[in-house]
Short mmCIF file of C-alpha atoms in Angstrom, two decimals:
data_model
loop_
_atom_site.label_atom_id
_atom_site.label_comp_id
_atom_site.label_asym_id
_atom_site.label_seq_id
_atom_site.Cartn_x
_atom_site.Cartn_y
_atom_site.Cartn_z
CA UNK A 149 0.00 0.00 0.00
CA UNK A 150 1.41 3.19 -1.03
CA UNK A 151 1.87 5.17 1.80
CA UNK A 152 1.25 9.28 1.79
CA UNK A 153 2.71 12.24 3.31
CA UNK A 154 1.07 13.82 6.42
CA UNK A 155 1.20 16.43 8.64
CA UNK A 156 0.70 15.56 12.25
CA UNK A 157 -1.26 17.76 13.89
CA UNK A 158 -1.19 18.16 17.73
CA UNK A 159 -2.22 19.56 20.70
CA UNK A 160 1.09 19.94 22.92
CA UNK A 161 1.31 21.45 26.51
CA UNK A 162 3.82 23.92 26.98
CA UNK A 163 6.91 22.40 28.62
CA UNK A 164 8.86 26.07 28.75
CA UNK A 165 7.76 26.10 32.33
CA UNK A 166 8.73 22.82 33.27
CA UNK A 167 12.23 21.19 33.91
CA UNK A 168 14.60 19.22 31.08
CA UNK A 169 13.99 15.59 32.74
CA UNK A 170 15.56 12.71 31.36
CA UNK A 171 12.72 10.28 30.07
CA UNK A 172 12.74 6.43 30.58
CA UNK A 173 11.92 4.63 27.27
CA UNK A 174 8.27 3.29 27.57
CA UNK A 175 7.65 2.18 23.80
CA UNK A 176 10.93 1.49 21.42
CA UNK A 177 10.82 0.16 17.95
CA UNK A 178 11.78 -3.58 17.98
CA UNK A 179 15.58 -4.51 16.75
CA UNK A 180 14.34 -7.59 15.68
CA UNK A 181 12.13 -6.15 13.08
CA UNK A 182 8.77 -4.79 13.74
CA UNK A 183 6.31 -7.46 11.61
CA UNK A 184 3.93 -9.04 13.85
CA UNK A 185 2.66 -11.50 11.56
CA UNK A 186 -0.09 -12.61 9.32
CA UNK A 187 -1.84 -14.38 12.36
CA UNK A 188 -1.49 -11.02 14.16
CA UNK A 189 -2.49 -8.09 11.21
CA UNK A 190 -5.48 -10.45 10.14
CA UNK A 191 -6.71 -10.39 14.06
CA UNK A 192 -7.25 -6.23 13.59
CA UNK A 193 -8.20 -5.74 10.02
CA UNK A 194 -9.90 -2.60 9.56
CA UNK A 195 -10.83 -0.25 6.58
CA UNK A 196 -9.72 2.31 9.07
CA UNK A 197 -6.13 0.49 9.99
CA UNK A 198 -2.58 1.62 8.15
CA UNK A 199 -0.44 -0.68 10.18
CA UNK A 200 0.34 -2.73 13.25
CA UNK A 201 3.63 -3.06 14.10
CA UNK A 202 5.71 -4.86 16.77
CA UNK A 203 6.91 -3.01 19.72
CA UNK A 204 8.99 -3.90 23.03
CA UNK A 205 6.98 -2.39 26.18
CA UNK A 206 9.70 -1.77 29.23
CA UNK A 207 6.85 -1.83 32.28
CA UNK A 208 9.49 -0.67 34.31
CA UNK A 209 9.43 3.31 32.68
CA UNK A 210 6.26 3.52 34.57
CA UNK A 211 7.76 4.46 37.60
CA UNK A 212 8.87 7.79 36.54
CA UNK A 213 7.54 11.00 36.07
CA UNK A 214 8.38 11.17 32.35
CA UNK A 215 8.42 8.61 29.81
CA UNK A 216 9.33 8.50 25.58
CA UNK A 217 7.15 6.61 23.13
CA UNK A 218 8.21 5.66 19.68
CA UNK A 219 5.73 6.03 17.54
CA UNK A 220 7.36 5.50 15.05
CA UNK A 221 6.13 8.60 12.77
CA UNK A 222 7.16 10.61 16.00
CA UNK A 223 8.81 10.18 19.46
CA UNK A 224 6.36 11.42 22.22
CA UNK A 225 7.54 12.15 25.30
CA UNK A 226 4.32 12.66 28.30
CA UNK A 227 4.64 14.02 31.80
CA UNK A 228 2.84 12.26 34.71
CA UNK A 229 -0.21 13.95 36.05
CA UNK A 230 -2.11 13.21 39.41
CA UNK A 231 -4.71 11.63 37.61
CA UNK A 232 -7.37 11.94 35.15
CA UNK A 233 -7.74 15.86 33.85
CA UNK A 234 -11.64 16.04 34.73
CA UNK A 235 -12.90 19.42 34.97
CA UNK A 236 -16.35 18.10 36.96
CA UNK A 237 -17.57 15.19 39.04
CA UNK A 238 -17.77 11.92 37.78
CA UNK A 239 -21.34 11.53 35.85
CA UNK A 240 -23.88 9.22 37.59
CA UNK A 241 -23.23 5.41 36.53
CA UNK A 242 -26.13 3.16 36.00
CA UNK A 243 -25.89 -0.59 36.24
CA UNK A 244 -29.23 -2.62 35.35
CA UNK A 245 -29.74 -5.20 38.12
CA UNK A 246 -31.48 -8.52 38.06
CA UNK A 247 -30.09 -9.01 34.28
CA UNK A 248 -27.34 -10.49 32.36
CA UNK A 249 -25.82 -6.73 32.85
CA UNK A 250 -25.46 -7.38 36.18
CA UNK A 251 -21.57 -9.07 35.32
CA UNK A 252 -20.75 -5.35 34.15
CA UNK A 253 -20.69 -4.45 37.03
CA UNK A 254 -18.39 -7.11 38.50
CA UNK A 255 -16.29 -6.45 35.83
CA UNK A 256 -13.97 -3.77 36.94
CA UNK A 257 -12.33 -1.49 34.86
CA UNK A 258 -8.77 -1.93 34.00
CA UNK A 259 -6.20 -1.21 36.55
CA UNK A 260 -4.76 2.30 35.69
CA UNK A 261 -0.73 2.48 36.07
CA UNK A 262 0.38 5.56 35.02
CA UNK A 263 -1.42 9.13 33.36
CA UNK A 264 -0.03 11.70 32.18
CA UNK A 265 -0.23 14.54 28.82
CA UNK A 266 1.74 15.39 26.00
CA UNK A 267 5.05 16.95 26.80
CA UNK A 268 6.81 17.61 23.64
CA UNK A 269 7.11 15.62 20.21
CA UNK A 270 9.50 15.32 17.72
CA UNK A 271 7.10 15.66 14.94
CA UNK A 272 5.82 19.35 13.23
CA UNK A 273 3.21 21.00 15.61
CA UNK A 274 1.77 22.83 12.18
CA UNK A 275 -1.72 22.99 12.04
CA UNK A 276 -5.03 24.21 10.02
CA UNK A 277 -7.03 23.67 12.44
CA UNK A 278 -7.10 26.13 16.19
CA UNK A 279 -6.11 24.22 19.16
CA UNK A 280 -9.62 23.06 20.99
CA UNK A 281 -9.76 23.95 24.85
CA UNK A 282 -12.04 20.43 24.99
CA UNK A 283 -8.89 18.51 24.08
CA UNK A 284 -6.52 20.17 26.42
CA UNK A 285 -9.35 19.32 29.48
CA UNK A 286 -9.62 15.67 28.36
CA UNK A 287 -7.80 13.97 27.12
CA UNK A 288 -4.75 12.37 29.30
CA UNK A 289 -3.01 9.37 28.12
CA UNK A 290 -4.03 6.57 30.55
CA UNK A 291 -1.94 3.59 30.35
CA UNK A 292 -3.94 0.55 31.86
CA UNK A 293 -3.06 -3.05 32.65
CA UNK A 294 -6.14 -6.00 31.11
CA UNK A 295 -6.86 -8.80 33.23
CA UNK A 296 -3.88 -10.83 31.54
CA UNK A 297 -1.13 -8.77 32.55
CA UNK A 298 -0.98 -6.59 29.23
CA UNK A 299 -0.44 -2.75 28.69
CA UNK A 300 -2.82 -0.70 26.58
CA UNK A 301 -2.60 3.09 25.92
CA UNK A 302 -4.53 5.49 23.17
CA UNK A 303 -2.38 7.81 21.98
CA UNK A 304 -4.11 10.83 19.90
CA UNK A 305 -2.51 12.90 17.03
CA UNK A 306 -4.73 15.38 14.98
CA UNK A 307 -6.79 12.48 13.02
CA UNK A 308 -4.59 9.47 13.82
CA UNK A 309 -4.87 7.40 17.10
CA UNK A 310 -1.96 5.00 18.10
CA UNK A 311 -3.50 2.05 20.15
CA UNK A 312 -0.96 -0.38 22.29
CA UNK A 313 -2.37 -3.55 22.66
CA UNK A 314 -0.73 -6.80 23.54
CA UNK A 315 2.77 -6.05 22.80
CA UNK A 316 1.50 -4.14 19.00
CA UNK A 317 0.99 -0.72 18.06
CA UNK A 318 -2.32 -0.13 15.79
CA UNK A 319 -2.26 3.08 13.70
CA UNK A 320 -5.45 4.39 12.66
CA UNK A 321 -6.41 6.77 10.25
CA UNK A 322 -10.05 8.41 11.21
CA UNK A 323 -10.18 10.30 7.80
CA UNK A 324 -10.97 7.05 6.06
CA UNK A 325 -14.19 6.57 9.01
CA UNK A 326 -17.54 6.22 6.75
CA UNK A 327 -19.90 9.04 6.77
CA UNK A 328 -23.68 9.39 9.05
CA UNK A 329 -26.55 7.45 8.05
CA UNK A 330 -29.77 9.45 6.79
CA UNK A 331 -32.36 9.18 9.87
CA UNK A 332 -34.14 6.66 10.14
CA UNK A 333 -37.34 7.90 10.33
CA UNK A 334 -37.86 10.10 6.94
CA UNK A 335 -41.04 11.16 6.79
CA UNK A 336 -41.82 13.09 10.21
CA UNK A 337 -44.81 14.54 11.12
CA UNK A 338 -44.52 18.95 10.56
CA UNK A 339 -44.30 20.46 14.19
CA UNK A 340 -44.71 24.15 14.71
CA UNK A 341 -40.89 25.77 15.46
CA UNK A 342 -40.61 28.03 17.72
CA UNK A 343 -39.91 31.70 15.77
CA UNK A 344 -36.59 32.76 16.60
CA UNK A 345 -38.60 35.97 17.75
CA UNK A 346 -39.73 34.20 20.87
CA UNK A 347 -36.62 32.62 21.82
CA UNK A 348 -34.00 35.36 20.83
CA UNK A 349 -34.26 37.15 24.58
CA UNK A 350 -34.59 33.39 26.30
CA UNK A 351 -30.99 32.64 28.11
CA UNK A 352 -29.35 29.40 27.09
CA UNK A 353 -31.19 26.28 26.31
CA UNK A 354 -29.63 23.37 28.71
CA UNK A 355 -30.36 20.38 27.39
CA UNK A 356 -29.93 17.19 29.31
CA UNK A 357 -28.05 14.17 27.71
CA UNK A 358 -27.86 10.58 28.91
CA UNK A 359 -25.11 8.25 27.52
CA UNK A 360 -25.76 4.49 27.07
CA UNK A 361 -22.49 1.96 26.32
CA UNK A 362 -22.69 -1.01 24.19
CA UNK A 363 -20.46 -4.00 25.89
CA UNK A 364 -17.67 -3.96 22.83
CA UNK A 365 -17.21 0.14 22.72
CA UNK A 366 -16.58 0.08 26.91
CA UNK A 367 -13.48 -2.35 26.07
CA UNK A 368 -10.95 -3.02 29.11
CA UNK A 369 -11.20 0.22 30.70
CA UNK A 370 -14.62 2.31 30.65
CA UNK A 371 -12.98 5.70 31.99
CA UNK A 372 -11.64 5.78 28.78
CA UNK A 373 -14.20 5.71 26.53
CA UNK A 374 -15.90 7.92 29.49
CA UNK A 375 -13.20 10.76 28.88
CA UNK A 376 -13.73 9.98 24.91
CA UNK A 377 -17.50 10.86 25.79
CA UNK A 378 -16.69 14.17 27.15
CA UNK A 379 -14.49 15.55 24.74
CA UNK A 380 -16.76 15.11 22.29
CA UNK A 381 -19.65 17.13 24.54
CA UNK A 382 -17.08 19.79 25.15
CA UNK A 383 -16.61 20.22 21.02
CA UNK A 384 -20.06 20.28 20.43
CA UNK A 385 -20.91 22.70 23.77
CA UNK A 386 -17.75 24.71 21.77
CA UNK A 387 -19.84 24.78 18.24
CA UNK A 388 -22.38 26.10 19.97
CA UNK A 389 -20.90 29.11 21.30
CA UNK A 390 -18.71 29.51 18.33
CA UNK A 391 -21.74 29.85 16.46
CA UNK A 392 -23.81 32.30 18.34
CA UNK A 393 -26.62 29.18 19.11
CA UNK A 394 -27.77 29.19 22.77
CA UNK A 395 -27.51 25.49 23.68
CA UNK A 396 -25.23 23.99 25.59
CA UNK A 397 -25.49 20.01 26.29
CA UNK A 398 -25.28 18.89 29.89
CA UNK A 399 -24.27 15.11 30.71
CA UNK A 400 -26.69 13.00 33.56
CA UNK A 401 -25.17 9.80 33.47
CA UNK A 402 -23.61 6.75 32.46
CA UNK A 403 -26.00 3.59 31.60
CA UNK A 404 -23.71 0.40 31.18
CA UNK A 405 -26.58 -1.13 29.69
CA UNK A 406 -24.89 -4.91 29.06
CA UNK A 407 -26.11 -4.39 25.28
CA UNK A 408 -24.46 -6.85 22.59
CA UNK A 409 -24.36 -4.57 19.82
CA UNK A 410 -24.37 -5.51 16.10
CA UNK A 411 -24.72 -2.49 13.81
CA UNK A 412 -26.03 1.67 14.19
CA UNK A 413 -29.16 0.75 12.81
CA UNK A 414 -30.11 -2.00 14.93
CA UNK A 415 -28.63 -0.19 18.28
CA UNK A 416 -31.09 2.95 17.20
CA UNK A 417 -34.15 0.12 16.54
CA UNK A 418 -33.96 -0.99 20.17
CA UNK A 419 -33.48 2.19 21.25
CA UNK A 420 -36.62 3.54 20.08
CA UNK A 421 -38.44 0.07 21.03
CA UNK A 422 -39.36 1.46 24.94
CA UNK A 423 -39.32 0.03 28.27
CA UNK A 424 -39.94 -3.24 27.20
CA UNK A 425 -37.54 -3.62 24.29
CA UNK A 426 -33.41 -4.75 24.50
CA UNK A 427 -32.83 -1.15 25.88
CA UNK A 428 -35.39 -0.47 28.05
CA UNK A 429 -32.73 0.47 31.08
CA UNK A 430 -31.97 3.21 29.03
CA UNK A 431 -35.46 4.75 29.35
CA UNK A 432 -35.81 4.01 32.84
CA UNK A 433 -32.99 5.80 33.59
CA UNK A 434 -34.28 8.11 31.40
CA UNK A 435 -36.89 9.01 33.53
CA UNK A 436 -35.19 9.34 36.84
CA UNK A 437 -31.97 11.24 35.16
CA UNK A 438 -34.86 13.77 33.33
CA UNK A 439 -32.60 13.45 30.09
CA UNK A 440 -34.16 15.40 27.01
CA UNK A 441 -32.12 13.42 24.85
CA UNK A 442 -30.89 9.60 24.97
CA UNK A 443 -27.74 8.67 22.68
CA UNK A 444 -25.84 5.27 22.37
CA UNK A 445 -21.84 4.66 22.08
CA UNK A 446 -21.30 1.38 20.15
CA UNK A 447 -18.40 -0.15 18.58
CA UNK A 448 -18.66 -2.66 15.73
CA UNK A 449 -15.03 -2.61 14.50
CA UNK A 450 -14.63 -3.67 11.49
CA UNK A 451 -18.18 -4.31 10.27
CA UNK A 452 -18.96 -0.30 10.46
CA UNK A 453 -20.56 1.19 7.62
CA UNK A 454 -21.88 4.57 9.09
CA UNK A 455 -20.36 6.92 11.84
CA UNK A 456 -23.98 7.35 13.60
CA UNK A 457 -27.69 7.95 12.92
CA UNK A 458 -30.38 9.85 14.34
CA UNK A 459 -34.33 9.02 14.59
CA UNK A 460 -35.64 11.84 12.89
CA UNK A 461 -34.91 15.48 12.49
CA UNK A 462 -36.47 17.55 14.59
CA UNK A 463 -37.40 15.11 17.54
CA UNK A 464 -40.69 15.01 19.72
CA UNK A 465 -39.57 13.65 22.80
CA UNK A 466 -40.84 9.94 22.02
CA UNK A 467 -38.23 10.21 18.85
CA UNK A 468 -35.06 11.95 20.76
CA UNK A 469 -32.63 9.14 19.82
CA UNK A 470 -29.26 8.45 18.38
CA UNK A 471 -26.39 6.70 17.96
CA UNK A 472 -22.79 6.87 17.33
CA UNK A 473 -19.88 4.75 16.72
CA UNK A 474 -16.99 5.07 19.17
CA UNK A 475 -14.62 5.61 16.73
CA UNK A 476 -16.18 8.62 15.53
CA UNK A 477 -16.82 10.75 18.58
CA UNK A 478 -13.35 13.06 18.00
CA UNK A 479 -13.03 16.16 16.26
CA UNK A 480 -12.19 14.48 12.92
CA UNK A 481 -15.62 13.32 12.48
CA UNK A 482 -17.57 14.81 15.21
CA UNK A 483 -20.57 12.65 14.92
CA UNK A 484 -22.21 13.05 18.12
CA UNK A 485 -22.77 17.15 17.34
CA UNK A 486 -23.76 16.11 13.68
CA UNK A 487 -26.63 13.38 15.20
CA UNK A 488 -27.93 15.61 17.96
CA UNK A 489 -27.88 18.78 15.48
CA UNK A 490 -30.26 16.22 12.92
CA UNK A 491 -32.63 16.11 16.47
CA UNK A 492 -32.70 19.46 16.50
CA UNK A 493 -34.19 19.67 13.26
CA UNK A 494 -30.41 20.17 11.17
CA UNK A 495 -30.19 18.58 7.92
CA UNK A 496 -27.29 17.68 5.62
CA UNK A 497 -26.24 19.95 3.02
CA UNK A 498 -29.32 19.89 0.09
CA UNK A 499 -27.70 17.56 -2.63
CA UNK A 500 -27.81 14.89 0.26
CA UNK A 501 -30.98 16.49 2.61
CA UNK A 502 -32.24 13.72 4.66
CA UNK A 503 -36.06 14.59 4.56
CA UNK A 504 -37.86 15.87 1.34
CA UNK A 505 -39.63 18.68 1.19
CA UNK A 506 -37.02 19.60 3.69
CA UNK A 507 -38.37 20.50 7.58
CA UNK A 508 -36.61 23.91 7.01
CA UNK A 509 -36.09 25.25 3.74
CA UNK A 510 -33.31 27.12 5.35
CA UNK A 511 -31.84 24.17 7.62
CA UNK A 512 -29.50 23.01 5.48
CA UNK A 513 -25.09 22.38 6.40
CA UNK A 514 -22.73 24.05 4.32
CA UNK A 515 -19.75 23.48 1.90
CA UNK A 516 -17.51 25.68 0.36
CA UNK A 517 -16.68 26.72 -2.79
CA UNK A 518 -15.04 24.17 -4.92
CA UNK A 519 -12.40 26.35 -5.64
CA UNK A 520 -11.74 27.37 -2.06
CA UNK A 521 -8.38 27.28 -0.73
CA UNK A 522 -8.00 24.08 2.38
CA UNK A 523 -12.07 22.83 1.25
CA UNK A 524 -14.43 23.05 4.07
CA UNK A 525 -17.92 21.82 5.48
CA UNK A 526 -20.07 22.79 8.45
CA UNK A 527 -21.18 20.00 11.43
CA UNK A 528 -24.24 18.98 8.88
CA UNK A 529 -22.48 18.47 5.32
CA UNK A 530 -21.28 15.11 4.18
CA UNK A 531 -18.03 14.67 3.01
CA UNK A 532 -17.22 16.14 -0.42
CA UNK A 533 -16.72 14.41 -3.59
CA UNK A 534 -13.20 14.57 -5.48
CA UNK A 535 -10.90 16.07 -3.16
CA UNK A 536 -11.96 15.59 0.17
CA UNK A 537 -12.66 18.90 2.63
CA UNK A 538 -12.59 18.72 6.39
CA UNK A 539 -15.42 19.36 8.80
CA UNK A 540 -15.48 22.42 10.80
CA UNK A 541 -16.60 22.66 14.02
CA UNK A 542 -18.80 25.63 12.74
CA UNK A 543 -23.06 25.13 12.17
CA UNK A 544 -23.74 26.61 9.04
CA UNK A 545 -24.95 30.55 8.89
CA UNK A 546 -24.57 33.23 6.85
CA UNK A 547 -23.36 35.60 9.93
CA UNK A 548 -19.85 33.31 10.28
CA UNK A 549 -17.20 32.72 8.12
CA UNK A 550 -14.08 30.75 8.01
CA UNK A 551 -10.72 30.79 6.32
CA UNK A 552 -12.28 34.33 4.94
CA UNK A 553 -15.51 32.57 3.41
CA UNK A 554 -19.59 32.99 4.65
CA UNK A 555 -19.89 29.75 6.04
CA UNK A 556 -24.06 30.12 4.90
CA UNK A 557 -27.02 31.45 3.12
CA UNK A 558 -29.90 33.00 4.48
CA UNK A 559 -32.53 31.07 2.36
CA UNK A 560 -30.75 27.45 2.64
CA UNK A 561 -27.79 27.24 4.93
CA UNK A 562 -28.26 28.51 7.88
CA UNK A 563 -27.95 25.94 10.92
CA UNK A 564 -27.65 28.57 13.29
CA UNK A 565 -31.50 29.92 12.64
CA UNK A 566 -32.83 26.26 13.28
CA UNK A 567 -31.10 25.54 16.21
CA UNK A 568 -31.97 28.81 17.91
CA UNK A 569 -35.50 28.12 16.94
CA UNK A 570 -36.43 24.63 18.08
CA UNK A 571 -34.24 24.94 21.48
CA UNK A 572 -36.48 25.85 23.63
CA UNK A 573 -38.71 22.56 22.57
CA UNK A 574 -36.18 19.87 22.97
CA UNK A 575 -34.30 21.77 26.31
CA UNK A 576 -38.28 21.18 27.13
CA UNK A 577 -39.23 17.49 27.02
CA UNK A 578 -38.73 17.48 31.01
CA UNK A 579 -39.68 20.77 31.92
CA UNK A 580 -38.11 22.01 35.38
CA UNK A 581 -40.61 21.61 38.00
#
């Protein structure tokens, strides 16, 4: 496979303040060779996957304050921190009981042996994109020990992840992650909006959000698919206030539901079933957490076709429902935003609008030019065809603009409008007593 030129991208803490420490040698590239073997690539084949490699893990590096990773494309050296970088409490944790989800709970997650954030790196610190405060709160490097003895670590650059598992490292690429379903229900009945006259004096919209795991995406260690969660609240809370909408998303809990699950589709099927379907925890929980909005994590590896998929688009509050691959909760994809936005009553940019006539004539994402310089698209827009264009964590409007560009139209792009309008009904499917 041929392989291409990039530029990492990353988010580095400043180490002027801190002492030159000498760094024991966590991860080193094999002298051996680094080819783990047919047995071993054909174990994690993914569309998503450019390599896994061989590496020798010293366990003994832990017990310092700073350790170096080879990474091969880069050397990364991390500083030990107290512990996890949480800016809140811990989120409410729901276990059902009386069901075969009642061995989650024995199942604790993995041990944690060492934390710590990006020091330095060896590779360009160039960038398109602005540094997000979300990442800097979130995401530590957590390096765990599994139940056989074995050391795992994520480690995030720009759109690549580096995943040590079992003595390999796993590069993935999150550019190549498939796009969002259409919602699944694409027909919905017209609701009267609010008019952005009656809400444009309102203060913000909170809107309560309860997060259900599938067994596969809470792998070894939960708290880190936990911290995953939260970045990708804290981008779309920072879309919201980038964009001048008055929303911000407020987690309730944690449901480790004990849910098998299969495929996006299927996940959002059961979700929408009720009480008395495969995820009926998940609307009990509901209840007592007051959420306005449910949403599913779920990882099905390999077998992914879509990123995540909504109910409907604007939601009632029997229909506020999505779900969302694991692997495509970061800022590459930034899924979750994109599903709850479709709730909201978003839709995809018109040569791919989800629901026809559309809800909003105006509610449409965004893409630039063809000819624009570094090819963007707002949180709704698909991908682009030919060359490909990043997302933006922008919602389309024709009051923002990016890279020097309107990122809207009044009469068909405008994101912004519908999201300011319909607020106030979704912040509203458990009204404050």
């Amino acid at each position: 496979m041929k392989t291409a030129l990039f530029s990492l991208a990353v988010v580095l803490f400043s180490s002027a303040s801190w002492p030159v420490q000498a760094a024991s040698k966590f991860i080193e590239i094999p002298v051996g060779g680094w080819d783990p073997g047919m047995q071993i690539r054909k174990q994690h084949e993914d569309s998503i996957v450019d390599w896994i490699r061989r590496v020798d893990v010293h366990p003994e590096a832990l017990s310092d304050n700073v350790i170096e990773v080879d990474l091969f494309d880069a050397i990364v050296r991390l500083k030990r921190t107290a512990g996890p970088q949480l800016n809140a409490a811990p989120d409410p944790v729901y276990v059902p009981a009386g069901t075969d989800a009642g061995a989650v709970a024995a199942m604790p997650s993995a041990r944690l042996r060492w934390t710590g954030t990006m020091a330095s790196t060896s590779t360009s610190t160039s960038t398109s994109k602005a540094p997000s405060s979300c990442v800097d709160a979130e995401r530590a490097v957590r390096i765990t020990e599994a139940a056989d003895g074995q050391l795992r670590a994520i480690f995030d650059i720009g759109s690549f992840r580096y995943e040590l598992q079992d003595g390999v490292l796993i590069r993935k690429d999150f550019r190549r992650l498939p796009r969002e379903a259409p919602v699944r229900d694409v027909s919905p009945d017209a609701l009267d909006a609010v008019s952005s006259d009656d809400v444009e004096q309102e203060a913000k919209s909170t809107v309560r959000v309860l997060f259900g795991y599938g067994t596969t995406a809470l792998g070894d260690d939960r708290e880190v698919v936990f911290a995953e969660m939260r970045e990708a609240v804290c981008l779309a809370n920072e879309s919201f206030s980038h964009s001048g909408i008055k929303v911000e998303l407020e987690r309730v809990a944690n449901v480790l539901s004990g849910y098998q699950e299969t495929g996006v589709t299927q996940t959002l099927d059961d979700l929408v079933a009720g009480r008395r379907g495969a995820l009926g925890v998940m609307h009990q929980v509901r209840d007592i957490e007051k959420a306005d909005i449910v949403l599913m994590i779920i990882d099905t590896g390999p077998s992914r076709s879509v990123c995540g998929q909504s109910q409907r688009v604007l939601a009632t509050k029997e229909t506020a429902f999505a779900v969302v691959e694991r692997n495509c909760l970061g800022a590459t994809t930034s899924s979750l935003a994109h599903e709850i936005g479709h709730l909201f009553g978003a839709d995809h940019e018109p040569a791919n609008a989800t629901v026809l006539p559309p809800r909003f004539s105006y509610g449409h994402g965004y893409k630039a030019p063809e000819n624009a310089p570094g090819r963007w698209r707002t949180l709704m827009s698909y991908e682009c065809s030919g060359a490909p264009c990043g997302r933006i964590n922008l919602w389309s409007s024709p009051d923002l603009s990016h890279n020097g560009l309107p990122a809207g139209t009044k009469e068909t792009h405008h994101n912004v409008r519908v999201l300011n309008e319909t607020r106030g009904v979704i912040a509203n499917f458990y009204p404050e007593p």
